[in-house]
Short mmCIF file of N, CA and C in Angstrom, two decimals:
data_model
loop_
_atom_site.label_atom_id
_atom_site.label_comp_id
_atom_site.label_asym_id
_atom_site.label_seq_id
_atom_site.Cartn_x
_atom_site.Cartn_y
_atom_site.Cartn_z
N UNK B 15 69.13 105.54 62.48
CA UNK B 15 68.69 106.43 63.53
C UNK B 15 68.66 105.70 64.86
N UNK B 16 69.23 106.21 66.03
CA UNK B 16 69.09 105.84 67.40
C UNK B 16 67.44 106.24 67.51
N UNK B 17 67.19 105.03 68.66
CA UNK B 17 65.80 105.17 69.54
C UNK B 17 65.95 106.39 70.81
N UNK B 18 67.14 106.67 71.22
CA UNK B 18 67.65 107.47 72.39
C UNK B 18 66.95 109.12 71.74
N UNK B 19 66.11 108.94 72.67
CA UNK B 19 65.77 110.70 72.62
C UNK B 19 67.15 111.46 73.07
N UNK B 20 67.22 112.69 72.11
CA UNK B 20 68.16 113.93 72.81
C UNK B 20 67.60 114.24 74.12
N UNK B 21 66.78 113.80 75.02
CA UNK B 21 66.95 114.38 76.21
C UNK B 21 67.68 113.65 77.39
N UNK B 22 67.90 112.38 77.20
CA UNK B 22 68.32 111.35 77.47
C UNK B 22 69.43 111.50 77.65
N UNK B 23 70.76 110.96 79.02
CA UNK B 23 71.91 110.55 79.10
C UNK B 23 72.27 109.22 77.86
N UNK B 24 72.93 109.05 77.28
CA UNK B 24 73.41 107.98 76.88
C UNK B 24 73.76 107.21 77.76
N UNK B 25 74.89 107.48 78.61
CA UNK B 25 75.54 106.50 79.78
C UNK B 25 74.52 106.17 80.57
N UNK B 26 72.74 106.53 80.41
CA UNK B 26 71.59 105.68 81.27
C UNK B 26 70.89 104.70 80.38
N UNK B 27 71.28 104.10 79.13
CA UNK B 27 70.92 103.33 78.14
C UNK B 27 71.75 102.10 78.51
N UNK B 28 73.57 102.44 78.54
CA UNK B 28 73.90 101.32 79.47
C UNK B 28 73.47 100.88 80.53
N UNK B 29 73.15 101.34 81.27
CA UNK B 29 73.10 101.29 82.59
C UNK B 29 72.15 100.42 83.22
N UNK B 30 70.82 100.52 82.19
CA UNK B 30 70.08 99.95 82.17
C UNK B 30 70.00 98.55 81.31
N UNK B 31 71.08 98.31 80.85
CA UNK B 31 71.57 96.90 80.00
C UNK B 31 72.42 96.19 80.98
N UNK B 32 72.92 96.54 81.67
CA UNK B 32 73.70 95.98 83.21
C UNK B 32 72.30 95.11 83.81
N UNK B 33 73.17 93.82 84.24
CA UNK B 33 72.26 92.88 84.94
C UNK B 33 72.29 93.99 86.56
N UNK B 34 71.49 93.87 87.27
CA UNK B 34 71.15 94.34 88.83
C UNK B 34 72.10 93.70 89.58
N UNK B 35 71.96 93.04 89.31
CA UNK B 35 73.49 92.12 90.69
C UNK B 35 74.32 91.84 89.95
N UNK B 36 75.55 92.75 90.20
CA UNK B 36 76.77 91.99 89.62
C UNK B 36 77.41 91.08 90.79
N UNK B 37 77.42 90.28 89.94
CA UNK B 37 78.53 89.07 91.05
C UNK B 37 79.97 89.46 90.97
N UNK B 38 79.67 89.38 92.35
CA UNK B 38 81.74 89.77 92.93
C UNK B 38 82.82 89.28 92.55
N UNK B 39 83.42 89.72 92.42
CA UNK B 39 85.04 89.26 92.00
C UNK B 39 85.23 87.47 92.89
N UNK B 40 86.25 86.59 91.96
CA UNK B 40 86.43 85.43 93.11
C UNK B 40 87.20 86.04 94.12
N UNK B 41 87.42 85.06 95.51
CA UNK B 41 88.30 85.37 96.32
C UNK B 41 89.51 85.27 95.42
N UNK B 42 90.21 86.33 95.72
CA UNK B 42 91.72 86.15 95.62
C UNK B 42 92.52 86.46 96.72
N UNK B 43 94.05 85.65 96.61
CA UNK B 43 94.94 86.24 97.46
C UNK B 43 95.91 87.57 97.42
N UNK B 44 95.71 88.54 98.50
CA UNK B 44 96.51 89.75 97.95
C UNK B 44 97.65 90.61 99.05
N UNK B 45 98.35 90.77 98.75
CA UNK B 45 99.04 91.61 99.94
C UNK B 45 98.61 92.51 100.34
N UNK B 46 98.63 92.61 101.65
CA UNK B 46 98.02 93.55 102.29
C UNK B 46 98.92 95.14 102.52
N UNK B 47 99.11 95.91 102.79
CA UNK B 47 99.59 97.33 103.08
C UNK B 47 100.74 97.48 103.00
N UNK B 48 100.65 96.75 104.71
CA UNK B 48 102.22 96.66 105.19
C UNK B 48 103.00 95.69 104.40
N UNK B 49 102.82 94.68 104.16
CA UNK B 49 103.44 93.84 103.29
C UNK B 49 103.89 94.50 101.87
N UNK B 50 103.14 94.54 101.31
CA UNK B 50 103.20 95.47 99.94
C UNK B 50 104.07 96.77 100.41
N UNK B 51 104.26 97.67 101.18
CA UNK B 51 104.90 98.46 101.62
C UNK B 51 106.54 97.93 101.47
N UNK B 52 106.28 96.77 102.87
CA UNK B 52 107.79 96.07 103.14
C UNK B 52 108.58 95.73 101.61
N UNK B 53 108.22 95.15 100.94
CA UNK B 53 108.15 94.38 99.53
C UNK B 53 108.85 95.78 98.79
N UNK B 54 107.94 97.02 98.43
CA UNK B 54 108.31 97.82 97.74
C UNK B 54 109.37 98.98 98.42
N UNK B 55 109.76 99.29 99.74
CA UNK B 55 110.80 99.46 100.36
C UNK B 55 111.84 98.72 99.97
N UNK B 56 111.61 97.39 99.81
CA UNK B 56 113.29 96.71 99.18
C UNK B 56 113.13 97.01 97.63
N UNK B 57 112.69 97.54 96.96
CA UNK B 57 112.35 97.08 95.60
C UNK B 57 113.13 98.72 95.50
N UNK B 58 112.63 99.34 96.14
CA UNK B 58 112.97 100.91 95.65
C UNK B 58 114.83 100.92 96.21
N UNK B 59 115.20 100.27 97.13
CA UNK B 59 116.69 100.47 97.16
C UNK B 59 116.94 99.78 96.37
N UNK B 60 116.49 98.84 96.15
CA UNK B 60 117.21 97.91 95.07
C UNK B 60 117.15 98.35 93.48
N UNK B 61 116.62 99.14 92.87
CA UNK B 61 116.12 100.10 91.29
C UNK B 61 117.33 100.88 92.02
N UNK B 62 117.32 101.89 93.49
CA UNK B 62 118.10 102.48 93.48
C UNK B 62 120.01 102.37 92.89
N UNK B 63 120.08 100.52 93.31
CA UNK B 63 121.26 100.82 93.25
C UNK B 63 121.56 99.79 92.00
N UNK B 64 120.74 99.70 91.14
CA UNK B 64 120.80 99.57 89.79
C UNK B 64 120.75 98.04 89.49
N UNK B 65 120.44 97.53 90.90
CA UNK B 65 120.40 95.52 90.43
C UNK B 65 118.61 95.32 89.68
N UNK B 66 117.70 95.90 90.05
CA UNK B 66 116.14 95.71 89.60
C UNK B 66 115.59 96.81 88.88
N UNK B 67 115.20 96.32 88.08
CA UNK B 67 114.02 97.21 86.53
C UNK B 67 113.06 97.40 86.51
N UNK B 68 112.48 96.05 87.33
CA UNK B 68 110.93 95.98 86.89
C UNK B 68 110.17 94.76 87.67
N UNK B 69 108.82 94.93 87.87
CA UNK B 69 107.94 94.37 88.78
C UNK B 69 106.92 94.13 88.07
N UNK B 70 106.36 92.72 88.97
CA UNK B 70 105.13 92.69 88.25
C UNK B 70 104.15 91.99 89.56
N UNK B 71 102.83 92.21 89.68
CA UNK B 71 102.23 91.25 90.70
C UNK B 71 100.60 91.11 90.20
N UNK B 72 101.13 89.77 90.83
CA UNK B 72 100.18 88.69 90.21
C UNK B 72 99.08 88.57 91.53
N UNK B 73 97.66 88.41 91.68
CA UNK B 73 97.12 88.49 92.41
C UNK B 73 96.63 86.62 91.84
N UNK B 74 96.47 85.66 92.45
CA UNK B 74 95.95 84.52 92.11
C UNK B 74 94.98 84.43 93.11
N UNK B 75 93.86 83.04 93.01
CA UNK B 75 92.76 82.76 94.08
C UNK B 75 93.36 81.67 95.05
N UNK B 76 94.78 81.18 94.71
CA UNK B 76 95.77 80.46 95.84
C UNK B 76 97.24 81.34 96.33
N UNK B 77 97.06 82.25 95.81
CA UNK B 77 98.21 82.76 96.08
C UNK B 77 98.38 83.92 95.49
N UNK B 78 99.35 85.44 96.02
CA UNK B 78 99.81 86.50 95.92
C UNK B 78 101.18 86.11 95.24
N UNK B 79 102.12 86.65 94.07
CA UNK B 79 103.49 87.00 93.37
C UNK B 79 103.40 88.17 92.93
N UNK B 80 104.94 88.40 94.02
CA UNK B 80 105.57 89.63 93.50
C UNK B 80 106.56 89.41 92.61
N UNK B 81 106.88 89.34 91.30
CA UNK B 81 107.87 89.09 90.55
C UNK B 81 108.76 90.42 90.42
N UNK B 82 110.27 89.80 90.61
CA UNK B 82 111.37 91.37 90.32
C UNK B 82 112.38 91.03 88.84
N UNK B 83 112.47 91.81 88.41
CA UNK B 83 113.11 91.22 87.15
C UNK B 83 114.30 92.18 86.95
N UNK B 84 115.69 91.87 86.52
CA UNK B 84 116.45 92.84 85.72
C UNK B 84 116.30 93.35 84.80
N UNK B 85 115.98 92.69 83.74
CA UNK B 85 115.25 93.47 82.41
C UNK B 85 113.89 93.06 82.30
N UNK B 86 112.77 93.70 81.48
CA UNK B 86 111.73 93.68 81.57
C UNK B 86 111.47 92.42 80.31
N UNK B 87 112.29 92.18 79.50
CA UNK B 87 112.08 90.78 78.71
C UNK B 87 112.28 89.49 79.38
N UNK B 88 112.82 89.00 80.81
CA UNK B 88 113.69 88.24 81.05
C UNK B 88 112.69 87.17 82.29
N UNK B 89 113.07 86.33 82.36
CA UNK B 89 112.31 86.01 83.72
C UNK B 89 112.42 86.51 84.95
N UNK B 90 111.55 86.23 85.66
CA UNK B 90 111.73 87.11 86.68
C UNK B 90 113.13 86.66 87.68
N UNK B 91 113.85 87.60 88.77
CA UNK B 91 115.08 87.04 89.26
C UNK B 91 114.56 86.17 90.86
N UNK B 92 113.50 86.64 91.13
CA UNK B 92 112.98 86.45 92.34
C UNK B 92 111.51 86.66 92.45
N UNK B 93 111.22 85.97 93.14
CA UNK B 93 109.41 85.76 93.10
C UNK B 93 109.72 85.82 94.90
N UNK B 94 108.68 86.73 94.94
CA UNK B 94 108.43 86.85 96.00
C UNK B 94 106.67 86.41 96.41
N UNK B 95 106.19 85.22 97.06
CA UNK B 95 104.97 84.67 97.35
C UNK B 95 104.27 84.67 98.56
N UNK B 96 103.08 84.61 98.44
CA UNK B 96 102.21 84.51 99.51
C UNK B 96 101.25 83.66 99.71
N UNK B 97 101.49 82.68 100.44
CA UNK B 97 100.17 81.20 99.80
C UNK B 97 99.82 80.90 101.15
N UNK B 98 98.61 81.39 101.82
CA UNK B 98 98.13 81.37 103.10
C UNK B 98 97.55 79.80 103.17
N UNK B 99 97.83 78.87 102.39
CA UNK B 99 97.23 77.56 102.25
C UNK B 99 98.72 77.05 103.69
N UNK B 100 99.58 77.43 103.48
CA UNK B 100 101.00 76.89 103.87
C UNK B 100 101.23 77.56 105.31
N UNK B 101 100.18 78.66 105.99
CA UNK B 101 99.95 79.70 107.21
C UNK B 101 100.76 78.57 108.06
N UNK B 102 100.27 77.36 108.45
CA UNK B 102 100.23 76.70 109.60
C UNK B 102 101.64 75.52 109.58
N UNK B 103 101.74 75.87 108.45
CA UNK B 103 102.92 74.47 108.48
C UNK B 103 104.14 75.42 108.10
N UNK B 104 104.30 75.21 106.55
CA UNK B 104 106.02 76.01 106.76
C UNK B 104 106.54 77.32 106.65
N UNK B 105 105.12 78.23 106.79
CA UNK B 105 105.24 79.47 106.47
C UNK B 105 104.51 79.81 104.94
N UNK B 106 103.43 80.76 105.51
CA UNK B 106 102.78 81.65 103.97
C UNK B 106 104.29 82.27 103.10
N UNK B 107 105.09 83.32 103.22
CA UNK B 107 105.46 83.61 102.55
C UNK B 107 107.13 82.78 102.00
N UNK B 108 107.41 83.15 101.22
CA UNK B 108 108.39 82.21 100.36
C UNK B 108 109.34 83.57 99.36
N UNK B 109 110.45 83.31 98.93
CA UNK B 109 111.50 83.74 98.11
C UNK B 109 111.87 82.86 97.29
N UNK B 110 111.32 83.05 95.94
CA UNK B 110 112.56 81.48 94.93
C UNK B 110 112.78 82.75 94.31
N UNK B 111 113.81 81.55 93.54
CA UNK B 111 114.39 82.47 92.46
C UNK B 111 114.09 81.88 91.36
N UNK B 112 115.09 82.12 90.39
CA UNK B 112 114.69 82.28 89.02
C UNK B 112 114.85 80.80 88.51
N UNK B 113 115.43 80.00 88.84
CA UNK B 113 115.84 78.50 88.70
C UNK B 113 114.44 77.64 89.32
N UNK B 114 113.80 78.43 90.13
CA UNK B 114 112.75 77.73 90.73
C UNK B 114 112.99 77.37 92.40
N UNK B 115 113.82 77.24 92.76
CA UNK B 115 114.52 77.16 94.01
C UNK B 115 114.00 77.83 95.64
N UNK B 116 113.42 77.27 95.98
CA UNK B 116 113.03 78.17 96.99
C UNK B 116 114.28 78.16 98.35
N UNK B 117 114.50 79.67 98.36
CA UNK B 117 115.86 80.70 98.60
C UNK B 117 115.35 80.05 100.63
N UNK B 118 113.77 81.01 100.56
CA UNK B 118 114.09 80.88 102.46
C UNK B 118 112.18 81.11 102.30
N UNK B 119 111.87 80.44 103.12
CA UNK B 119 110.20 80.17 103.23
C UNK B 119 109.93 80.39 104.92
N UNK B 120 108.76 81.10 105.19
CA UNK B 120 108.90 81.45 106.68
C UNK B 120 107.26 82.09 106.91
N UNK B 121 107.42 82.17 108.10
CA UNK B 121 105.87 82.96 108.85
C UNK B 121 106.13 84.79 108.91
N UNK B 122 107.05 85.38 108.72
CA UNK B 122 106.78 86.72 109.17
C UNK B 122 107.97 87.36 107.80
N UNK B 123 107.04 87.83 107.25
CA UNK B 123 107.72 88.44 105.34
C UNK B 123 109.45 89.16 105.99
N UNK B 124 109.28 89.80 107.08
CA UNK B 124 110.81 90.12 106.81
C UNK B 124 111.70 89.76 107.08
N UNK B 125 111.74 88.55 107.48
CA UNK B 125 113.02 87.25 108.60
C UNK B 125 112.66 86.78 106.72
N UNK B 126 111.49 86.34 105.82
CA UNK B 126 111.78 86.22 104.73
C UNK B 126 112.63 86.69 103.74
N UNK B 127 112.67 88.10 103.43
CA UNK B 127 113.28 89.22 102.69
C UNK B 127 114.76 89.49 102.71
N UNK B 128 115.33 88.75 104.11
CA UNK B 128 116.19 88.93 104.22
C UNK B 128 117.58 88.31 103.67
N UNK B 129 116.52 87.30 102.96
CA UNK B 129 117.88 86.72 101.77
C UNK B 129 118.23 87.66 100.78
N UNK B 130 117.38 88.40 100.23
CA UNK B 130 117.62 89.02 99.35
C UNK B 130 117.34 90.30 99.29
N UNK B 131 117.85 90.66 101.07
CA UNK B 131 118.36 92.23 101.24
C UNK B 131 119.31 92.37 101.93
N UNK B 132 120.43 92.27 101.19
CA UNK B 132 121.81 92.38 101.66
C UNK B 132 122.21 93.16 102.88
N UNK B 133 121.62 94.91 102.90
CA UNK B 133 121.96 95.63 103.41
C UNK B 133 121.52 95.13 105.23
N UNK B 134 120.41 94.87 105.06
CA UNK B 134 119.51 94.39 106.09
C UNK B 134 120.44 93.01 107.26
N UNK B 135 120.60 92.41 105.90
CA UNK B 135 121.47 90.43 106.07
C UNK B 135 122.51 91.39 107.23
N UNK B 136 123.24 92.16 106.61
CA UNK B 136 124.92 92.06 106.87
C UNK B 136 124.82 93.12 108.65
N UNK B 137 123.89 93.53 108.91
CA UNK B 137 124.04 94.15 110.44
C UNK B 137 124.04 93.37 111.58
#
């Protein structure tokens, strides 16, 4: 037999087993709007024209990855990063690829992106 009277919410039995202060999430690093926007604007022509499958993003407490993959078993083809530790020297955001290689590293994500948005590269 439960102690919970029938007049009682159940979901106020938890509620009251919850410590009073929950402690906050750690800092993490995360893309912000526009970024995440910019990022998924290339991602959607690119599914469009049949080179990318699948995404994944990683939120870390040193760093934001956007991973793009061709198949969803495979490593990723391109990592797209954000490591605000690097703001002042060679640029927060970064492009490697799948070898590990970093493609083009820079201060402003779309002079970044532009290695690996053709359409964009070639005007």
């Amino acid at each position: 037999m439960s102690s919970i009277s029938e007049d009682t919410d159940p979901s106020e039995s938890r509620a009251v087993a919850r410590t009073p202060t929950a402690t906050p999430p750690p800092n993490r690093v995360t893309f912000n709007r526009l970024e995440l926007n910019r990022i998924l604007n290339l991602y959607g022509r690119m599914v469009a024209d049949g080179e990318w499958r699948d995404y994944a993003i990683d939120f870390l407490k040193d760093r934001a990855v956007f991973s793009v993959f061709r198949r969803a078993s495979e490593v990723p083809i391109y990592r797209i990063e954000k490591d605000p530790r690097l703001a002042r020297k060679q640029g927060m955001y970064s492009v490697i690829s799948a070898t590990g290689l970093i493609l083009r590293r820079g201060h402003e994500l779309e002079r970044v992106l532009l290695v690996i948005d053709r359409k964009l590269a070639l005007v």
